[in-house]
CSV table of N, CA and C in Angstrom, one decimal:
chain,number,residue,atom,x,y,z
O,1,UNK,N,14.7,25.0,-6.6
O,1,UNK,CA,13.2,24.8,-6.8
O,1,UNK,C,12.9,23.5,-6.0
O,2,UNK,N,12.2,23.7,-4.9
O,2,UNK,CA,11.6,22.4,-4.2
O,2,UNK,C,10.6,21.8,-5.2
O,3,UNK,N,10.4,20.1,-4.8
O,3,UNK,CA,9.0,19.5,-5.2
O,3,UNK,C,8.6,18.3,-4.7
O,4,UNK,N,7.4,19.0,-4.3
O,4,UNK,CA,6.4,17.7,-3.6
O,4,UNK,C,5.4,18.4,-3.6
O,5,UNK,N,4.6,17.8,-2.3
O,5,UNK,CA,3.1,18.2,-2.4
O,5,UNK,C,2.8,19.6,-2.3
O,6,UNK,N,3.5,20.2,-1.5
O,6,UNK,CA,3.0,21.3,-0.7
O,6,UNK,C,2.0,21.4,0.5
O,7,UNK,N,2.1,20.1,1.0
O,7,UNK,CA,1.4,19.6,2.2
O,7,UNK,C,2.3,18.6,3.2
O,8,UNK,N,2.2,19.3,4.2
O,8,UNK,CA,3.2,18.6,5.6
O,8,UNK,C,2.4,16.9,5.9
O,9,UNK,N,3.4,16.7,6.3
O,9,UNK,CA,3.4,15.2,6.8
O,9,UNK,C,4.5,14.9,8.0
O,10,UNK,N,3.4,14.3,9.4
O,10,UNK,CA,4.9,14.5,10.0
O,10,UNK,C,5.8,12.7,10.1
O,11,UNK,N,6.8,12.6,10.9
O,11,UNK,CA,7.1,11.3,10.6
O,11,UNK,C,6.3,9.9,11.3
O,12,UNK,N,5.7,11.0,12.3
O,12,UNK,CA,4.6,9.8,12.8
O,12,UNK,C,3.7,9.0,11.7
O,13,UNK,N,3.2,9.8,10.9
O,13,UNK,CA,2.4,9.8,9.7
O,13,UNK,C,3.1,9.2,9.3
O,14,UNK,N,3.9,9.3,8.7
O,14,UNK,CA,4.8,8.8,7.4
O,14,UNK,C,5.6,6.9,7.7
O,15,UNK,N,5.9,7.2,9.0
O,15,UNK,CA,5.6,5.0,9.1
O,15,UNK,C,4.7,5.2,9.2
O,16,UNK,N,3.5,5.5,9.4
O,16,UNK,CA,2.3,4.8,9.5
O,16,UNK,C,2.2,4.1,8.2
O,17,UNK,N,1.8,5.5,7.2
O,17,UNK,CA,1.8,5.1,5.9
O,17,UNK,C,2.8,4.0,5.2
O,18,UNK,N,4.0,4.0,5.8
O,18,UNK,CA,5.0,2.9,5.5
O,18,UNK,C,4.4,1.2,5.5
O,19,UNK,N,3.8,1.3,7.0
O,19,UNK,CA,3.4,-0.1,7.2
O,19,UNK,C,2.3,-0.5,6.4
O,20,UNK,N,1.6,0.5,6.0
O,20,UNK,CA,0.0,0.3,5.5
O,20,UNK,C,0.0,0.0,3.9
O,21,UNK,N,1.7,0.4,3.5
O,21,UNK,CA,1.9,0.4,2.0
O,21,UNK,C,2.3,-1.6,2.0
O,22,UNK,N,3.2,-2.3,3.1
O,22,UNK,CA,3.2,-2.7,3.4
O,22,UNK,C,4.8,-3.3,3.5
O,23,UNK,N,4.9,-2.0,3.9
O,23,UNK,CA,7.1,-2.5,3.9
O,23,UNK,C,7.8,-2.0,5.2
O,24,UNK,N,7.3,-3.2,6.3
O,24,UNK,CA,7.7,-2.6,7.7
O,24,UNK,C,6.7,-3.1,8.5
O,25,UNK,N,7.0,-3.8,9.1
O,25,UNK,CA,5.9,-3.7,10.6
O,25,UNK,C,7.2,-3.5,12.0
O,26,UNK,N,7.3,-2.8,12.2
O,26,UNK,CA,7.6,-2.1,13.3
O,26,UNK,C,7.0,-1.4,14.8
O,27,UNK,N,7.6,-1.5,15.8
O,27,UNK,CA,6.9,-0.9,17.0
O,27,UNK,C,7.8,0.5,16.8
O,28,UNK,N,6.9,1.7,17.0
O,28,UNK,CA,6.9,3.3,17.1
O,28,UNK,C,7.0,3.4,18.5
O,29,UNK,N,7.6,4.4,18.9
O,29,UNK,CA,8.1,4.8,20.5
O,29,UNK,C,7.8,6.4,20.4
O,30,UNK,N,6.6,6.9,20.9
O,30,UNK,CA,6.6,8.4,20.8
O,30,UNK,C,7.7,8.9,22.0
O,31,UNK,N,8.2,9.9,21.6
O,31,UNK,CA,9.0,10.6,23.2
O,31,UNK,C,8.3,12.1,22.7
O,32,UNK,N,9.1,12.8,23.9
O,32,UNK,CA,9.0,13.8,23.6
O,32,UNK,C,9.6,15.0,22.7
O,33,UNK,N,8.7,15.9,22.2
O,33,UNK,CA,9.7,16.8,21.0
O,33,UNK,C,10.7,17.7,21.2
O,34,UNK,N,12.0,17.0,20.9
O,34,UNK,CA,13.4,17.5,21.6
O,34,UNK,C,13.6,19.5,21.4
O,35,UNK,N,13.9,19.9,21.3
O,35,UNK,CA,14.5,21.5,21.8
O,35,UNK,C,14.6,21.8,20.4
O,36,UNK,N,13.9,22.4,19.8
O,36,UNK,CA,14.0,23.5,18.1
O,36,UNK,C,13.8,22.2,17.0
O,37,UNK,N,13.4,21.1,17.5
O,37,UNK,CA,13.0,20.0,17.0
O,37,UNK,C,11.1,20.7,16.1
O,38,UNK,N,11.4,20.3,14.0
O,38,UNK,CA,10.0,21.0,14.1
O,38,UNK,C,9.0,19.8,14.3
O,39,UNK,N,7.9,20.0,13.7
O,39,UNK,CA,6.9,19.3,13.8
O,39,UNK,C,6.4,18.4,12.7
O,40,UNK,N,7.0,19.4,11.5
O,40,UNK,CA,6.8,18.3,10.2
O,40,UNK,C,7.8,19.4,9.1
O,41,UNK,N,7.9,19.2,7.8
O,41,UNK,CA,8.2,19.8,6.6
O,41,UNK,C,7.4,20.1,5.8
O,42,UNK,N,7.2,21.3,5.1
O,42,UNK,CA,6.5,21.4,4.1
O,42,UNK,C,6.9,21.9,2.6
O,43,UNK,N,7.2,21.1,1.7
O,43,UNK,CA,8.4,21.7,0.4
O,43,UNK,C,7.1,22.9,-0.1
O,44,UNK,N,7.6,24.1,-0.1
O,44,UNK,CA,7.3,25.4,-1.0
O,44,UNK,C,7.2,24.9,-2.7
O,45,UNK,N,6.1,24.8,-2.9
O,45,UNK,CA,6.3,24.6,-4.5
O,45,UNK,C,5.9,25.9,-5.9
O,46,UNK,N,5.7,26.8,-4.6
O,46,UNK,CA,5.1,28.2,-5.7
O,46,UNK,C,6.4,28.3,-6.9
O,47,UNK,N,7.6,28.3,-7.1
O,47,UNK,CA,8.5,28.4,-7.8
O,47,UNK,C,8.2,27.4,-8.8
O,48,UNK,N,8.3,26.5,-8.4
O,48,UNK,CA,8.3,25.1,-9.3
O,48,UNK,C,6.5,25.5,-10.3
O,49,UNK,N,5.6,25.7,-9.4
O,49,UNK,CA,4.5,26.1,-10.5
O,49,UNK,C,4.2,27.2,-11.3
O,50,UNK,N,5.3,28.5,-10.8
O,50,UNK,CA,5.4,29.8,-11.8
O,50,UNK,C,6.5,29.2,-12.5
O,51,UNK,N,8.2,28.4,-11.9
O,51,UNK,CA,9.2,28.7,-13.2
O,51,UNK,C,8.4,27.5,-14.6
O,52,UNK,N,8.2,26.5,-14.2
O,52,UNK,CA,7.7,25.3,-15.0
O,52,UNK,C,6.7,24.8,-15.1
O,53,UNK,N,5.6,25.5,-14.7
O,53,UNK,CA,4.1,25.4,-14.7
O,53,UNK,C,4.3,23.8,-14.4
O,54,UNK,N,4.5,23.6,-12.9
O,54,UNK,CA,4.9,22.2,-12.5
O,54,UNK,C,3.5,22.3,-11.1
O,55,UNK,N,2.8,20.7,-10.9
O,55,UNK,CA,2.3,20.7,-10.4
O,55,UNK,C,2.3,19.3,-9.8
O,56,UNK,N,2.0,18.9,-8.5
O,56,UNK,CA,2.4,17.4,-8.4
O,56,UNK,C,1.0,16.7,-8.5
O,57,UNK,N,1.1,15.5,-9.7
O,57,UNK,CA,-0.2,14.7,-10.0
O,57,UNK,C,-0.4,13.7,-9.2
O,58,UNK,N,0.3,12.9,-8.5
O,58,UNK,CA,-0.3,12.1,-7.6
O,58,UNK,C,0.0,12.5,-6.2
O,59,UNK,N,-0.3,11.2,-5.2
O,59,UNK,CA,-0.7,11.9,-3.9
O,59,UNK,C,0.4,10.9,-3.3
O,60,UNK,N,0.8,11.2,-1.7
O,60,UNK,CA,2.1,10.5,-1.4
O,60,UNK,C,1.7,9.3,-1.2
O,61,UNK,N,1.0,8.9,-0.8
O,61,UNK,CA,1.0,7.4,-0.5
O,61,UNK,C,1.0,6.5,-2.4
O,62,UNK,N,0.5,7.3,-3.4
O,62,UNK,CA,0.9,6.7,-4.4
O,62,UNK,C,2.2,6.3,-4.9
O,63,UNK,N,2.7,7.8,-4.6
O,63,UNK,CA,4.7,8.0,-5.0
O,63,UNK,C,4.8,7.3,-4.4
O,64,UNK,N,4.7,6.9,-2.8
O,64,UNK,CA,5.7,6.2,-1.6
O,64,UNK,C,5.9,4.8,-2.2
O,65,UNK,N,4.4,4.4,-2.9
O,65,UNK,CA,4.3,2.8,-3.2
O,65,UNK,C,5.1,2.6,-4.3
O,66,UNK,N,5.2,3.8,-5.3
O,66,UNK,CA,5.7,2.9,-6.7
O,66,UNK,C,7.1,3.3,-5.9
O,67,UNK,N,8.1,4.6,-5.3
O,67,UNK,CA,9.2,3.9,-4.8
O,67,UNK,C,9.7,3.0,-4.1
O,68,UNK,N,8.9,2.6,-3.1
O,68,UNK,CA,9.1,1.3,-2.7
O,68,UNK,C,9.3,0.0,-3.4
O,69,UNK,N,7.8,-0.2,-4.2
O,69,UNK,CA,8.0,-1.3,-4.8
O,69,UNK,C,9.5,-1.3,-5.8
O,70,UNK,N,9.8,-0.2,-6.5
O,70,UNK,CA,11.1,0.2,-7.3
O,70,UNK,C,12.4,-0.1,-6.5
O,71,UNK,N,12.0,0.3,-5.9
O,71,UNK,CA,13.2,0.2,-4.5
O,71,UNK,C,13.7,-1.8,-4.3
O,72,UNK,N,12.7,-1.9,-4.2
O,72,UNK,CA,13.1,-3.3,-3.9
O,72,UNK,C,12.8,-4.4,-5.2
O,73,UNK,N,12.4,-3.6,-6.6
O,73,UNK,CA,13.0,-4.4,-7.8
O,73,UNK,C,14.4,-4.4,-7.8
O,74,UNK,N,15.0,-3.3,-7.4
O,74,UNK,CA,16.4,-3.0,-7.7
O,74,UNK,C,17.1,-3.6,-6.7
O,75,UNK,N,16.5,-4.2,-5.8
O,75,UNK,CA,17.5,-4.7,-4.8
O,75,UNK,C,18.0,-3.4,-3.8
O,76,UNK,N,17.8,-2.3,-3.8
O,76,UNK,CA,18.1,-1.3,-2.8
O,76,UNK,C,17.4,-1.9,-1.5
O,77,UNK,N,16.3,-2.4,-1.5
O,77,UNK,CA,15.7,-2.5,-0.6
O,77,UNK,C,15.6,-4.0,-0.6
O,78,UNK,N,15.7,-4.9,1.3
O,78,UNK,CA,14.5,-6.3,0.6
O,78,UNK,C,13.9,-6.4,1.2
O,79,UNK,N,13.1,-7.6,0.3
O,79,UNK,CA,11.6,-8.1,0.7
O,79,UNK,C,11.2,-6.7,0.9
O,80,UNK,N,10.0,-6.8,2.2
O,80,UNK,CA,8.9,-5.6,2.4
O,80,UNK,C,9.8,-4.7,3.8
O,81,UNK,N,10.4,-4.5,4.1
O,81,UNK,CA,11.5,-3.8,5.1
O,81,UNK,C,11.9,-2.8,4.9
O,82,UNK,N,11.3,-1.6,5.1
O,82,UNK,CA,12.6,-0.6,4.9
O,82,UNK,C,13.6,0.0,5.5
């Protein structure tokens, strides 16, 4: 049973939203999209909301933040860096 949104995000998106959360300032280098390389992922969640009437209540930039911040109470992560 997958879970997440049921909405793609590709990784260009996803530092973006990294830096904007505010853990990372980095320079991005687009190239080009290597050979059977996809474009983004999207987790299937129809199972997860027929087996366990499961549905996801926040939105990823919410999740992203409280794991982050989690992340680096614990010391997995430091300071704002990921």
């Amino acid at each position: 049973i997958n879970a997440g949104s049921g909405k793609g995000i590709t990784v260009l998106d996803l530092a973006k939203l990294i830096q904007e959360i505010g853990f990372g300032t980095f320079n991005l280098t687009l190239k080009e999209k290597r050979n059977g390389e996809v474009d983004c992922f999207i987790a299937k969640i129809d199972a997860a909301k027929k087996l366990l009437n499961w549905s996801p209540k926040k939105d990823l930039k919410e999740e992203l933040t409280h794991l982050l911040y989690s992340a680096r109470k614990q010391q997995i992560i430091q300071n704002n860096s990921v």
